[in-house]
Coordinates of C-alpha atoms in Angstrom, one line a residue:
X176 CA 82.8 104.4 63.9
X177 CA 84.2 101.7 61.9
X178 CA 81.7 100.4 59.5
X179 CA 79.6 97.4 60.7
X180 CA 81.8 96.5 63.6
X181 CA 80.0 99.0 65.9
X182 CA 76.4 97.7 65.5
X183 CA 73.6 97.9 68.1
X184 CA 70.1 96.3 68.1
X185 CA 66.9 98.2 68.4
X186 CA 66.5 96.9 72.0
X187 CA 70.0 98.3 72.8
X188 CA 69.0 101.7 71.2
X189 CA 65.8 101.8 73.3
X190 CA 67.8 101.1 76.5
X191 CA 70.3 103.8 75.7
X192 CA 67.6 106.4 75.1
X193 CA 65.7 105.5 78.3
X194 CA 68.8 105.8 80.4
X195 CA 70.0 108.9 78.6
X196 CA 66.7 110.8 79.3
X197 CA 66.4 109.7 83.0
X198 CA 69.0 111.3 85.2
X199 CA 69.3 114.7 86.9
X200 CA 66.3 116.3 85.3
X201 CA 63.9 114.1 87.2
X202 CA 65.3 115.2 90.6
X203 CA 63.8 118.7 90.3
X204 CA 60.9 118.2 87.9
X205 CA 58.1 118.1 90.5
X206 CA 59.4 121.3 92.1
X207 CA 59.8 123.1 88.8
X208 CA 56.2 122.2 87.8
X209 CA 54.9 123.2 91.3
X210 CA 56.5 126.6 90.9
X211 CA 54.8 127.3 87.5
X212 CA 51.4 125.6 87.6
X213 CA 49.1 125.3 90.7
X214 CA 47.6 121.9 89.9
X215 CA 47.1 119.2 87.2
X216 CA 50.8 118.9 86.9
X217 CA 50.4 115.4 85.4
X218 CA 48.4 116.9 82.5
X219 CA 51.4 119.2 81.7
X220 CA 53.7 116.2 81.7
X221 CA 51.5 114.2 79.4
X222 CA 51.3 117.2 76.9
X223 CA 55.0 117.5 77.1
X224 CA 55.3 113.8 76.4
X225 CA 53.3 114.1 73.3
X226 CA 55.6 116.9 72.1
X227 CA 58.6 114.7 72.8
X228 CA 56.9 111.8 71.0
X229 CA 56.5 113.9 67.9
X230 CA 60.1 115.1 68.2
X231 CA 61.5 111.5 68.4
X232 CA 59.2 110.4 65.5
X233 CA 61.2 113.0 63.4
X234 CA 64.4 111.3 64.5
X235 CA 63.1 107.8 63.6
X236 CA 61.9 109.1 60.2
X237 CA 65.3 110.5 59.4
X238 CA 67.0 107.3 60.3
X239 CA 64.6 105.4 58.1
X240 CA 65.2 107.7 55.2
X241 CA 69.0 107.3 55.4
X242 CA 69.6 103.7 56.8
X243 CA 73.2 103.0 57.8
X244 CA 74.4 106.6 57.3
X245 CA 76.1 108.6 60.0
X246 CA 74.3 111.8 61.1
X247 CA 77.0 114.2 59.8
X248 CA 76.7 112.6 56.4
X249 CA 72.9 113.1 56.6
X250 CA 73.4 116.7 57.6
X251 CA 75.7 117.1 54.6
X252 CA 73.1 115.6 52.2
X253 CA 70.3 117.8 53.6
X254 CA 72.0 121.1 54.4
X255 CA 75.1 121.1 52.1
X256 CA 78.7 120.9 53.5
X257 CA 78.8 124.4 55.0
X258 CA 75.4 123.9 56.6
X259 CA 76.4 120.5 58.0
X260 CA 79.5 122.1 59.6
X261 CA 77.4 124.9 61.2
X262 CA 74.8 122.3 62.5
X263 CA 77.6 120.1 63.8
X264 CA 79.2 123.0 65.7
X265 CA 75.8 123.8 67.2
X266 CA 75.5 120.2 68.4
X267 CA 79.0 120.3 69.9
X268 CA 78.1 123.5 71.8
X269 CA 74.9 121.9 72.9
X270 CA 76.5 118.7 74.2
X271 CA 79.2 120.7 76.0
X272 CA 76.6 122.8 77.7
X273 CA 74.2 119.9 78.5
X274 CA 76.9 117.6 79.9
X275 CA 78.3 120.6 81.9
X276 CA 75.0 121.2 83.6
X277 CA 74.3 117.5 84.2
X278 CA 77.8 117.1 85.7
X279 CA 77.4 120.1 88.0
X280 CA 74.0 118.9 89.3
X281 CA 75.5 115.4 89.8
X282 CA 78.4 116.9 91.7
X283 CA 76.1 118.9 94.0
X284 CA 74.0 115.9 94.8
X285 CA 77.0 113.7 95.5
X286 CA 78.5 116.4 97.7
X287 CA 75.3 116.7 99.8
X288 CA 74.4 113.1 100.2
X289 CA 77.7 111.1 100.0
X290 CA 81.0 113.0 99.7
X291 CA 80.5 116.1 101.9
X292 CA 84.1 117.0 102.3
X293 CA 85.2 116.2 98.7
X294 CA 85.7 119.3 96.5
X295 CA 83.1 119.4 93.7
X296 CA 85.9 119.8 91.2
X297 CA 87.1 116.4 92.0
X298 CA 83.7 114.9 91.8
X299 CA 83.0 116.5 88.4
X300 CA 86.4 115.4 86.9
X301 CA 85.9 111.8 88.2
X302 CA 82.6 111.2 86.3
X303 CA 83.9 112.9 83.2
X304 CA 87.1 110.9 83.0
X305 CA 85.1 107.6 83.4
X306 CA 82.9 108.7 80.5
X307 CA 86.0 109.3 78.4
X308 CA 87.0 105.7 78.8
X309 CA 83.6 104.5 77.6
X310 CA 83.7 106.9 74.6
X311 CA 86.7 105.0 73.3
X312 CA 84.7 101.8 73.1
X313 CA 82.0 103.0 70.8
X314 CA 78.3 102.6 70.5
X315 CA 78.2 98.8 70.7
X316 CA 79.8 98.7 74.2
X317 CA 77.5 101.4 75.3
X318 CA 74.5 99.4 74.1
X319 CA 75.6 96.3 76.0
X320 CA 76.2 98.4 79.1
X321 CA 72.7 99.9 78.9
X322 CA 71.1 96.5 78.6
X323 CA 72.9 95.5 81.8
X324 CA 72.1 98.6 83.8
X325 CA 68.5 99.1 82.8
X326 CA 67.0 95.9 84.3
X327 CA 68.9 96.5 87.6
X328 CA 67.8 100.1 87.9
X329 CA 64.2 99.1 86.9
X330 CA 63.9 96.5 89.6
X331 CA 65.3 98.7 92.4
X332 CA 63.2 101.7 91.3
X333 CA 60.0 99.6 91.2
X334 CA 60.6 98.3 94.7
X335 CA 61.3 101.8 96.1
X336 CA 58.2 103.1 94.4
X337 CA 56.0 100.4 95.9
X338 CA 57.4 101.1 99.4
X339 CA 57.0 104.8 99.0
X340 CA 53.2 104.4 98.3
X341 CA 52.5 103.6 101.9
X342 CA 52.8 107.3 102.8
X343 CA 50.9 108.8 100.0
X344 CA 47.8 110.9 100.2
X345 CA 46.1 111.1 96.8
X346 CA 43.9 114.0 98.0
X347 CA 47.0 116.2 97.5
X348 CA 46.5 115.7 93.8
X349 CA 43.1 117.6 93.9
X350 CA 41.7 119.5 92.2
X351 CA 41.9 117.8 88.8
X352 CA 41.1 119.1 85.3
X353 CA 41.1 122.7 86.4
X354 CA 44.2 123.8 84.5
X355 CA 43.8 126.2 81.5
X356 CA 45.5 125.7 78.1
X357 CA 47.6 128.8 78.8
X358 CA 48.9 127.3 82.0
X359 CA 49.7 124.0 80.2
X360 CA 51.7 125.9 77.5
X361 CA 53.5 127.7 80.3
X362 CA 54.4 124.5 82.1
X363 CA 55.5 122.4 79.1
X364 CA 58.9 124.2 78.6
X365 CA 59.8 123.5 82.3
X366 CA 59.6 119.8 81.6
X367 CA 61.8 119.7 78.6
X368 CA 65.1 119.7 80.5
X369 CA 64.1 116.2 81.7
X370 CA 63.7 114.9 78.2
X371 CA 67.0 116.2 76.7
X372 CA 69.3 113.6 75.4
X373 CA 66.9 111.6 73.2
X374 CA 68.4 113.2 70.1
X375 CA 71.4 110.9 70.5
X376 CA 69.3 108.5 68.4
X377 CA 70.3 110.5 65.4
X378 CA 74.0 110.0 66.1
X379 CA 73.6 106.3 66.8
X380 CA 71.0 105.6 64.1
X381 CA 73.7 104.8 61.6
X382 CA 74.8 101.9 63.8
X383 CA 71.4 100.3 64.0
X384 CA 71.4 96.7 63.0
X385 CA 67.9 97.1 61.4
X386 CA 67.3 100.8 60.6
X387 CA 63.8 100.0 59.3
X388 CA 62.8 99.3 62.9
X389 CA 63.8 102.8 64.0
X390 CA 60.1 103.7 64.8
X391 CA 60.4 101.4 67.8
X392 CA 62.5 104.0 69.5
X393 CA 59.1 105.7 70.3
X394 CA 58.7 103.0 72.9
X395 CA 61.6 104.6 74.9
X396 CA 59.6 107.9 75.1
X397 CA 56.6 106.0 76.4
X398 CA 58.7 104.4 79.1
X399 CA 60.3 107.7 80.1
X400 CA 56.9 109.5 80.3
X401 CA 55.4 106.7 82.4
X402 CA 58.3 106.8 84.7
X403 CA 58.1 110.6 85.1
X404 CA 54.4 110.3 85.6
X405 CA 54.9 107.8 88.4
X406 CA 57.4 110.0 90.1
X407 CA 55.2 113.1 89.7
X408 CA 52.1 111.5 91.1
X409 CA 54.0 109.9 94.0
X410 CA 55.8 113.1 94.9
X411 CA 52.8 115.4 94.8
X412 CA 50.6 112.9 96.6
X413 CA 53.1 112.6 99.4
X414 CA 54.3 116.2 99.8
X415 CA 51.6 118.3 98.2
X416 CA 52.1 121.3 95.8
X417 CA 52.9 123.8 98.6
X418 CA 55.6 121.8 100.4
X419 CA 57.0 120.8 97.0
X420 CA 58.1 124.3 96.3
X421 CA 60.5 124.2 99.3
X422 CA 62.2 121.0 98.3
X423 CA 65.4 121.2 96.2
X424 CA 65.3 117.6 94.9
X425 CA 61.8 116.2 95.7
X426 CA 62.5 112.9 94.0
X427 CA 65.3 112.1 96.3
X428 CA 63.2 113.3 99.3
X429 CA 60.5 110.9 98.1
X430 CA 62.8 107.9 98.2
X431 CA 64.3 109.1 101.5
X432 CA 60.9 108.5 103.2
X433 CA 61.1 104.8 102.3
X434 CA 61.4 102.6 105.4
X435 CA 62.4 99.0 104.8
X436 CA 61.7 96.9 107.9
X437 CA 65.0 95.5 109.4
X438 CA 67.2 98.1 107.7
X439 CA 68.4 101.5 108.8
X440 CA 67.3 104.5 106.6
X441 CA 70.9 105.1 105.6
X442 CA 71.0 101.8 103.8
X443 CA 68.0 102.9 101.7
X444 CA 69.8 106.1 100.9
X445 CA 72.9 104.2 99.7
X446 CA 70.7 102.0 97.5
X447 CA 68.9 105.0 96.0
X448 CA 72.2 106.9 95.4
X449 CA 73.9 103.9 93.9
X450 CA 71.1 103.4 91.4
X451 CA 71.0 107.1 90.6
X452 CA 74.8 107.3 90.1
X453 CA 74.5 104.5 87.5
X454 CA 71.7 106.4 85.8
X455 CA 73.7 109.6 85.6
X456 CA 76.7 107.7 84.2
X457 CA 74.4 106.2 81.6
X458 CA 73.2 109.7 80.7
X459 CA 76.5 111.4 80.4
X460 CA 78.3 108.6 78.5
X461 CA 75.9 108.6 75.5
X462 CA 75.9 112.5 75.4
X463 CA 79.7 112.5 75.6
X464 CA 80.0 109.8 72.8
X465 CA 77.6 111.8 70.6
X466 CA 79.6 114.9 71.1
X467 CA 82.9 113.1 70.4
X468 CA 81.5 111.5 67.2
X469 CA 80.4 114.9 66.0
X470 CA 83.8 116.4 66.7
X471 CA 85.4 113.5 64.9
X472 CA 83.2 114.1 61.9
X473 CA 84.1 117.7 61.4
X474 CA 87.8 117.4 62.2
X475 CA 88.6 114.0 60.6
X476 CA 90.8 113.2 63.6
X477 CA 90.7 109.5 64.4
X478 CA 91.6 109.3 68.1
X479 CA 88.2 109.5 69.9
X480 CA 89.9 109.4 73.4
X481 CA 91.9 112.5 72.5
X482 CA 88.8 114.3 71.2
X483 CA 86.9 113.3 74.3
X484 CA 89.7 114.7 76.5
X485 CA 89.7 117.9 74.4
X486 CA 85.9 118.3 75.1
X487 CA 86.5 117.6 78.8
X488 CA 88.2 121.0 79.3
X489 CA 85.2 122.9 78.0
X490 CA 82.7 120.7 79.8
X491 CA 84.5 121.0 83.1
X492 CA 84.6 124.8 82.7
X493 CA 80.8 125.0 82.0
X494 CA 80.2 122.8 85.1
X495 CA 81.9 125.3 87.3
X496 CA 80.7 128.6 85.8
X497 CA 77.4 128.8 87.9
X498 CA 78.1 130.2 91.4
X499 CA 75.5 128.0 93.1
X500 CA 72.8 125.4 92.5
X501 CA 70.1 128.1 91.9
X502 CA 72.2 129.6 89.2
X503 CA 72.8 126.1 87.7
X504 CA 69.0 125.6 87.2
X505 CA 68.4 129.1 86.0
X506 CA 71.2 128.8 83.4
X507 CA 70.0 125.3 82.4
X508 CA 66.4 126.5 82.0
X509 CA 67.5 129.3 79.7
X510 CA 69.8 126.9 77.8
X511 CA 66.9 124.5 77.3
X512 CA 64.3 127.1 76.2
X513 CA 66.4 129.1 73.8
X514 CA 69.3 127.0 72.5
X515 CA 68.5 123.3 73.0
X516 CA 65.1 123.7 71.3
X517 CA 66.9 124.9 68.1
X518 CA 69.3 121.9 68.2
X519 CA 66.9 119.1 69.2
X520 CA 63.8 120.3 67.3
X521 CA 64.7 122.9 64.7
X522 CA 67.7 121.3 63.0
X523 CA 66.2 117.8 62.7
X524 CA 62.9 119.3 61.4
X525 CA 64.8 121.2 58.7
X526 CA 66.8 118.1 57.9
X527 CA 63.7 116.0 57.5
X528 CA 61.9 118.5 55.3
X529 CA 65.0 118.8 53.1
X530 CA 65.3 115.0 52.7
X531 CA 61.6 114.7 51.9
X532 CA 61.8 117.4 49.3
X533 CA 64.9 115.8 47.7
X534 CA 63.1 112.4 47.7
X535 CA 60.1 113.9 46.0
X536 CA 62.2 115.7 43.4
X537 CA 64.0 112.5 42.6
X538 CA 60.8 110.7 42.1
X539 CA 59.5 113.5 39.9
X540 CA 62.7 113.4 37.8
X541 CA 62.4 109.6 37.5
X542 CA 58.8 109.8 36.3
X543 CA 59.6 112.5 33.8
X544 CA 62.6 110.6 32.3

């Protein structure tokens, strides 16, 4: 990024984070929870939301401690140069893996609902190439695009939700408050795939117009949790926990039941898919940009488009490694539990502790002088 030419407001940052989190993860979230816990799925989601809130609070704290600094420079200050390179490599591997899984799920959905005869390889490459173009433009353009997409997607989603409520049976949510703490802890990891991507705040924090307002990014988490809660309650009240286990993408099935008087159901599907495609693009683009920024930091190579094209090769390979959709979700679940948790929680936590210790030592040295 080039100094203060690539600046975003806190509102743009919030929009980016909301759109980054909401994409392919929400499609299967109700089913994954139904497979793990028998009831009170909404409680599991709320507990997971509190965990994510604490996680994003760490990001906001880091941004506040190092206003205007790029994340790689913060890593260098906190972990030393060798440690920063190791952490940066972990982030690159993380983004390659995450984008690969998101791209594959996107391709599978598009192939089922829209482009039945189109090879999934073509679908995957198409979305990735479009994200390369955006990665050349930087964070500021991404912020403006997010501010444009979010209101449109919000209006369409609210309308579809309200229409879907006509077929709900809230008795399917019973019993309530019967889940044990052990079951909650078992279910929380299953939700984390749906929250990945919020760590891009660390990579875009150096571009914030007012870094001192970074704590406002917690609002993005609240919006995402409320949206997921609405999806979860609507899906379970309509399908019930037993039928939910047999649905591949319950969220899409939920919106497929919407019937707008005067329109054919296919028109509703097109509306749903159009909104969802925008959401997925708004997820992959920030992840891609964050990965490209990280690669640029450790290589010193200035052409972001070339770096993005370099990453495309590995992302494309990851997107095609799983043999089928079941393998995609199995691999993504393992990736989230064992690797992503280190990158999105472990590394920032170590960075924050290191920065706070350094700050305290500086204050102690200043008082002793």
